Coordinates of C-alpha atoms in Angstrom, one line a residue:
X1 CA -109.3 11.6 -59.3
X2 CA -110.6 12.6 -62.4
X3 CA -112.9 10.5 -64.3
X4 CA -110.6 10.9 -67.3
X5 CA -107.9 9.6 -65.7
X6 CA -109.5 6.7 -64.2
X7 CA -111.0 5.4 -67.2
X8 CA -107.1 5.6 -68.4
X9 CA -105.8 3.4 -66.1
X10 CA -108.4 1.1 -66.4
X11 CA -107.5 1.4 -70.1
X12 CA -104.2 0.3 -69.8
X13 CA -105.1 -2.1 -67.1
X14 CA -106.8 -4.3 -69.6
X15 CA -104.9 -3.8 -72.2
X16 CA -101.9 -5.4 -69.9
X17 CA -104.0 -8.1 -69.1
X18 CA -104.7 -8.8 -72.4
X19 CA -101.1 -8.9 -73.2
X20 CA -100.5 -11.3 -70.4
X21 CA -102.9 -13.3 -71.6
X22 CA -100.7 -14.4 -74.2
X23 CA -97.8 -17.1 -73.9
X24 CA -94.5 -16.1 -73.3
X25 CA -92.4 -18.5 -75.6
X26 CA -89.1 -19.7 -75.1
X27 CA -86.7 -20.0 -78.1
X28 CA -83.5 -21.4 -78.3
X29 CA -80.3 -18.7 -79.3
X30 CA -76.9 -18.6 -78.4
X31 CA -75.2 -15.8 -76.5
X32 CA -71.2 -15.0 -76.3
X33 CA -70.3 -14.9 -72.5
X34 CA -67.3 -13.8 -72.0
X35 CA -66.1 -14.4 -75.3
X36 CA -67.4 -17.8 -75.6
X37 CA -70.4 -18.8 -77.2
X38 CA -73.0 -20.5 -75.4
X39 CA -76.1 -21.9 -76.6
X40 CA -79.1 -21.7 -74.4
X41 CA -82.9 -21.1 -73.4
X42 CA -84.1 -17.2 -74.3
X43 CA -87.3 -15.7 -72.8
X44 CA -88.3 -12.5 -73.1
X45 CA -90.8 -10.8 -70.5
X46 CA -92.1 -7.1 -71.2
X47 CA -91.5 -5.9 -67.8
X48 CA -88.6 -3.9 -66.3
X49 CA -85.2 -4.9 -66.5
X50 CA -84.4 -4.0 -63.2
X51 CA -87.0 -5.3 -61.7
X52 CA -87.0 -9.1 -63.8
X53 CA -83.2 -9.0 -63.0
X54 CA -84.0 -8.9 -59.6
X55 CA -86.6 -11.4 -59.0
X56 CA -84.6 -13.1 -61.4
X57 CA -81.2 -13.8 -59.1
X58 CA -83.6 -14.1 -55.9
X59 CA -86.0 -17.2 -58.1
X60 CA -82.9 -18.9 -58.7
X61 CA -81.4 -18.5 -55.7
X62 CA -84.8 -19.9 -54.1
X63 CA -85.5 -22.8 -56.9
X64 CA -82.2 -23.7 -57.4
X65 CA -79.2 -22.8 -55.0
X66 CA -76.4 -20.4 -54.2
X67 CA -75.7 -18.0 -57.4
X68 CA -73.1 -16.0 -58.3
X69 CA -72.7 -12.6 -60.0
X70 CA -70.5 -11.1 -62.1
X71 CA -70.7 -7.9 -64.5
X72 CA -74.6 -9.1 -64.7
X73 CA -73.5 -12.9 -65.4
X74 CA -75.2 -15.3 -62.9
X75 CA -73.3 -18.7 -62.8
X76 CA -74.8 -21.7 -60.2
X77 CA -71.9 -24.6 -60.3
X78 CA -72.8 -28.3 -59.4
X79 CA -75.8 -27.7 -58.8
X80 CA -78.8 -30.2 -59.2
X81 CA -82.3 -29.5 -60.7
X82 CA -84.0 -32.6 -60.1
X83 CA -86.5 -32.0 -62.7
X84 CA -83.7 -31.1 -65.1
X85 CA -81.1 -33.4 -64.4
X86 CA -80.5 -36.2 -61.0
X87 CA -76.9 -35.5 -61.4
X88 CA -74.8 -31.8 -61.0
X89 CA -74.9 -29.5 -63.7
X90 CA -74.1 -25.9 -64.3
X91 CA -75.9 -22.7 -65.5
X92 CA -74.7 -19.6 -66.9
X93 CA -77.0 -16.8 -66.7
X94 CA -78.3 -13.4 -68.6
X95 CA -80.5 -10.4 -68.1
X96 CA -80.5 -8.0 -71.1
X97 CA -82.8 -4.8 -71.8
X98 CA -84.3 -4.8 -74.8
X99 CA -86.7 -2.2 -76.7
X100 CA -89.9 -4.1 -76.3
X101 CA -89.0 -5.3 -72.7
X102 CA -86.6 -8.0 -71.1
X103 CA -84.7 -11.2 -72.2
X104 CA -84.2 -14.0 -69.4
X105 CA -81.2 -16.4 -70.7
X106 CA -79.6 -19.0 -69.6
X107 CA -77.1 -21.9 -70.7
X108 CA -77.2 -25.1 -68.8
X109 CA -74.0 -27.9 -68.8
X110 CA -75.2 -31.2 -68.1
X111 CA -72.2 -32.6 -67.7
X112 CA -72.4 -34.7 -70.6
X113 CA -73.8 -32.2 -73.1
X114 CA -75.2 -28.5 -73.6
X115 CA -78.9 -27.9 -73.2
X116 CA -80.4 -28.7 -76.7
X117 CA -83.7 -28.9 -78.4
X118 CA -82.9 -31.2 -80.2
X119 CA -79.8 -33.5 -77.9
X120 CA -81.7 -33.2 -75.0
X121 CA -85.4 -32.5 -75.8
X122 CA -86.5 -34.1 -72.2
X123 CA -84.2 -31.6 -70.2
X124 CA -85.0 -28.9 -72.7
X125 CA -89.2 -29.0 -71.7
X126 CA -87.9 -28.9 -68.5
X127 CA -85.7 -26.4 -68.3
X128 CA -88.6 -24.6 -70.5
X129 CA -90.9 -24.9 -68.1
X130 CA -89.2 -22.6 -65.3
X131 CA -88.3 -19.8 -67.9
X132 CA -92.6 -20.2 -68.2
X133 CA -93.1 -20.3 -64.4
X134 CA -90.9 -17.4 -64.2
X135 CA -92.4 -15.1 -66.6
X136 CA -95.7 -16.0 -65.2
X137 CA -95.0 -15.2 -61.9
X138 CA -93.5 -12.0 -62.9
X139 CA -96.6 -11.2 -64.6
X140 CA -99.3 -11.7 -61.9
X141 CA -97.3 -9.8 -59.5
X142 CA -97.3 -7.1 -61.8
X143 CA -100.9 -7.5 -62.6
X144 CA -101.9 -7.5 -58.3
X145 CA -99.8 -4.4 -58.3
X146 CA -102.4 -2.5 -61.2
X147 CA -105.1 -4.4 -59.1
X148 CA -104.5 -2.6 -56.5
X149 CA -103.6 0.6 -58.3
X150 CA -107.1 0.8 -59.6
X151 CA -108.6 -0.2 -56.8
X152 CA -107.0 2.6 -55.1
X153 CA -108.2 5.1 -58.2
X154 CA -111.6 4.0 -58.2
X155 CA -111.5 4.8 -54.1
X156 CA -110.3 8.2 -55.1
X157 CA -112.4 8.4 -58.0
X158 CA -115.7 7.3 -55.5
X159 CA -114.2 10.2 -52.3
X160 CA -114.1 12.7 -55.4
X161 CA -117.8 11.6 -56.5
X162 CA -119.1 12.4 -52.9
X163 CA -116.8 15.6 -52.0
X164 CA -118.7 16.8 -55.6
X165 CA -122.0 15.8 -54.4
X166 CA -121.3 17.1 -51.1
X167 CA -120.4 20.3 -52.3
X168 CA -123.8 20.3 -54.7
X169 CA -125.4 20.0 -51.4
X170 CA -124.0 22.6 -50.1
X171 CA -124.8 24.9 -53.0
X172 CA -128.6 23.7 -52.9
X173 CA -128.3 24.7 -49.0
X174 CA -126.8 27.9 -49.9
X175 CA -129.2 29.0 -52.6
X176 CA -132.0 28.2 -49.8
X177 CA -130.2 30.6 -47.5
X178 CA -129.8 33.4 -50.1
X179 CA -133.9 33.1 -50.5
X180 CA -135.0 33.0 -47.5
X181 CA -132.3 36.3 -46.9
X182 CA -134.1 37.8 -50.4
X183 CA -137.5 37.8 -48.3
X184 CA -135.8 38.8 -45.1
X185 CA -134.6 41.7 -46.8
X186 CA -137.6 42.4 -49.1
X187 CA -139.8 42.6 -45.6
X188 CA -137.5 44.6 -44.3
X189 CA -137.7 47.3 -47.5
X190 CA -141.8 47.0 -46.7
X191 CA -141.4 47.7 -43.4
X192 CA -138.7 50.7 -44.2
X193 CA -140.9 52.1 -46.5
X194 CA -143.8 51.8 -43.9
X195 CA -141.3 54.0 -41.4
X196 CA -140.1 56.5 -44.4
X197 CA -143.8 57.2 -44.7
X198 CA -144.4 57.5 -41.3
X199 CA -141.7 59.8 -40.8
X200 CA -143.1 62.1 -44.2
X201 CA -146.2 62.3 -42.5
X202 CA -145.0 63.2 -38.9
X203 CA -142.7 66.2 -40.8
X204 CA -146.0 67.3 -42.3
X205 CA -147.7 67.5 -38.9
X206 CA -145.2 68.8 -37.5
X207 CA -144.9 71.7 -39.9
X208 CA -148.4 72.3 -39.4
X209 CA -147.7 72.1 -35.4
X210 CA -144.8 75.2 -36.4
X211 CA -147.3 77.3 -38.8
X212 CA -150.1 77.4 -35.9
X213 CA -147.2 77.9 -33.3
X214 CA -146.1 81.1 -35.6
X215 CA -149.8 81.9 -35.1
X216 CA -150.4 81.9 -31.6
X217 CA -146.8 84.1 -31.2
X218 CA -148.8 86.6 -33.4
X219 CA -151.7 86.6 -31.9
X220 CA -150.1 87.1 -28.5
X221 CA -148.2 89.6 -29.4
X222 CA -151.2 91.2 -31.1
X223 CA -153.1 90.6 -27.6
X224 CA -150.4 92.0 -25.8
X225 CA -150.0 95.5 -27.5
X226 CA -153.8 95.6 -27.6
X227 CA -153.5 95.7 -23.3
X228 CA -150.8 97.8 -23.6
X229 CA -152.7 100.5 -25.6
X230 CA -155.3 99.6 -23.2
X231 CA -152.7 100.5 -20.1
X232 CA -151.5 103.5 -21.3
X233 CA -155.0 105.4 -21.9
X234 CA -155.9 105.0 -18.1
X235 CA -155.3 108.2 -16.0

């Protein structure tokens, strides 16, 4: 991986965190379910929808009981929260998309009366508090999953530092190679220049070797009309 790119994620890595770091509040707003008007508990988490909708039936489902879904409404019917309420109540649910992330809501009947900060401010911190747990645990999941995403970039980023040192090796070793091949083939020019010359100097002797060979064919031939003559003056 590119160090560019690495130094990106780890960018955005803290720049999540950072956001994280700060609170997710819960605010009180009423929501039409099915016509009807509810007023409930709103948090919103800057996550997925998907995803928080999710985790969202399956935290319920483990916190609280059996849920049931319809058109994305969750309803749970008598069931009992102990921290909430000791006797049966019942919770109408919401997931919802929103531009700068995802809204958690729900509407609790406690029998007796709606959720309310201010009719039921005991059962309201309460019910506050697992909107907060949720959203938290939401968030370091999705901060162990960047953990691990950057730890697996700066492995990448740390095999891509030593393929590019490796391969400097390799160049050095290379370059090495190429020299000791430069003086391989510059003896080997000195020593062909030593055999050219050698060669230019046996053509010269043996051109000499033909000239004196020409000569001795003359003078034989010379010699040999010379006993000729000689032959053919005896009687």
């Amino acid at each position: 991986m590119k160090p560019g790119i690495l130094l990106t994620l780890l960018l955005m890595f803290v720049l999540t965190v950072t956001g994280y770091a700060q609170k997710s509040p819960v605010d009180e707003t009423e929501m039409a379910i099915k016509g009807i008007p509810r007023k409930g508990q709103r948090v919103t988490i800057q996550l997925d929808s998907k995803r928080v909708e999710d985790s969202w039936q399956k935290w319920i489902t483990e916190k609280i009981g059996k849920v049931k879904a319809d058109k994305g409404v969750y309803t749970m019917d008598g069931v009992v929260v102990e921290s909430i309420s000791k006797t049966p109540i019942r919770i109408i649910s919401k997931v919802d998309a929103t531009p700068t992330g995802t809204t958690v809501w729900w509407s609790i009947d406690l029998g007796n009366a709606y959720l309310s900060k201010e009719a039921t401010p005991v059962q309201w911190k309460s019910s506050e508090q697992y909107l907060k747990d949720f959203a938290r645990m939401l968030y370091r999941e999705d901060l162990a999953l960047q953990v691990a995403e950057a730890e697996k970039a700066l492995v990448a980023s740390q095999n891509n530092h030593n393929t590019v040192i490796a391969k400097s090796d390799a160049i050095r070793k290379d370059i090495e190679k190429n020299k000791v091949k430069k003086l391989e083939i510059q003896q080997q020019l000195v020593q062909n220049a030593a055999e050219l010359q050698q060669y230019n100097n046996q053509i010269d002797m043996n051109l000499k070797e033909q000239e004196a060979a020409r000569a001795d064919i003359v003078n034989m031939r010379v010699a040999l009309e010379a006993v000729k003559e000689r032959m053919n003056k005896i009687e």
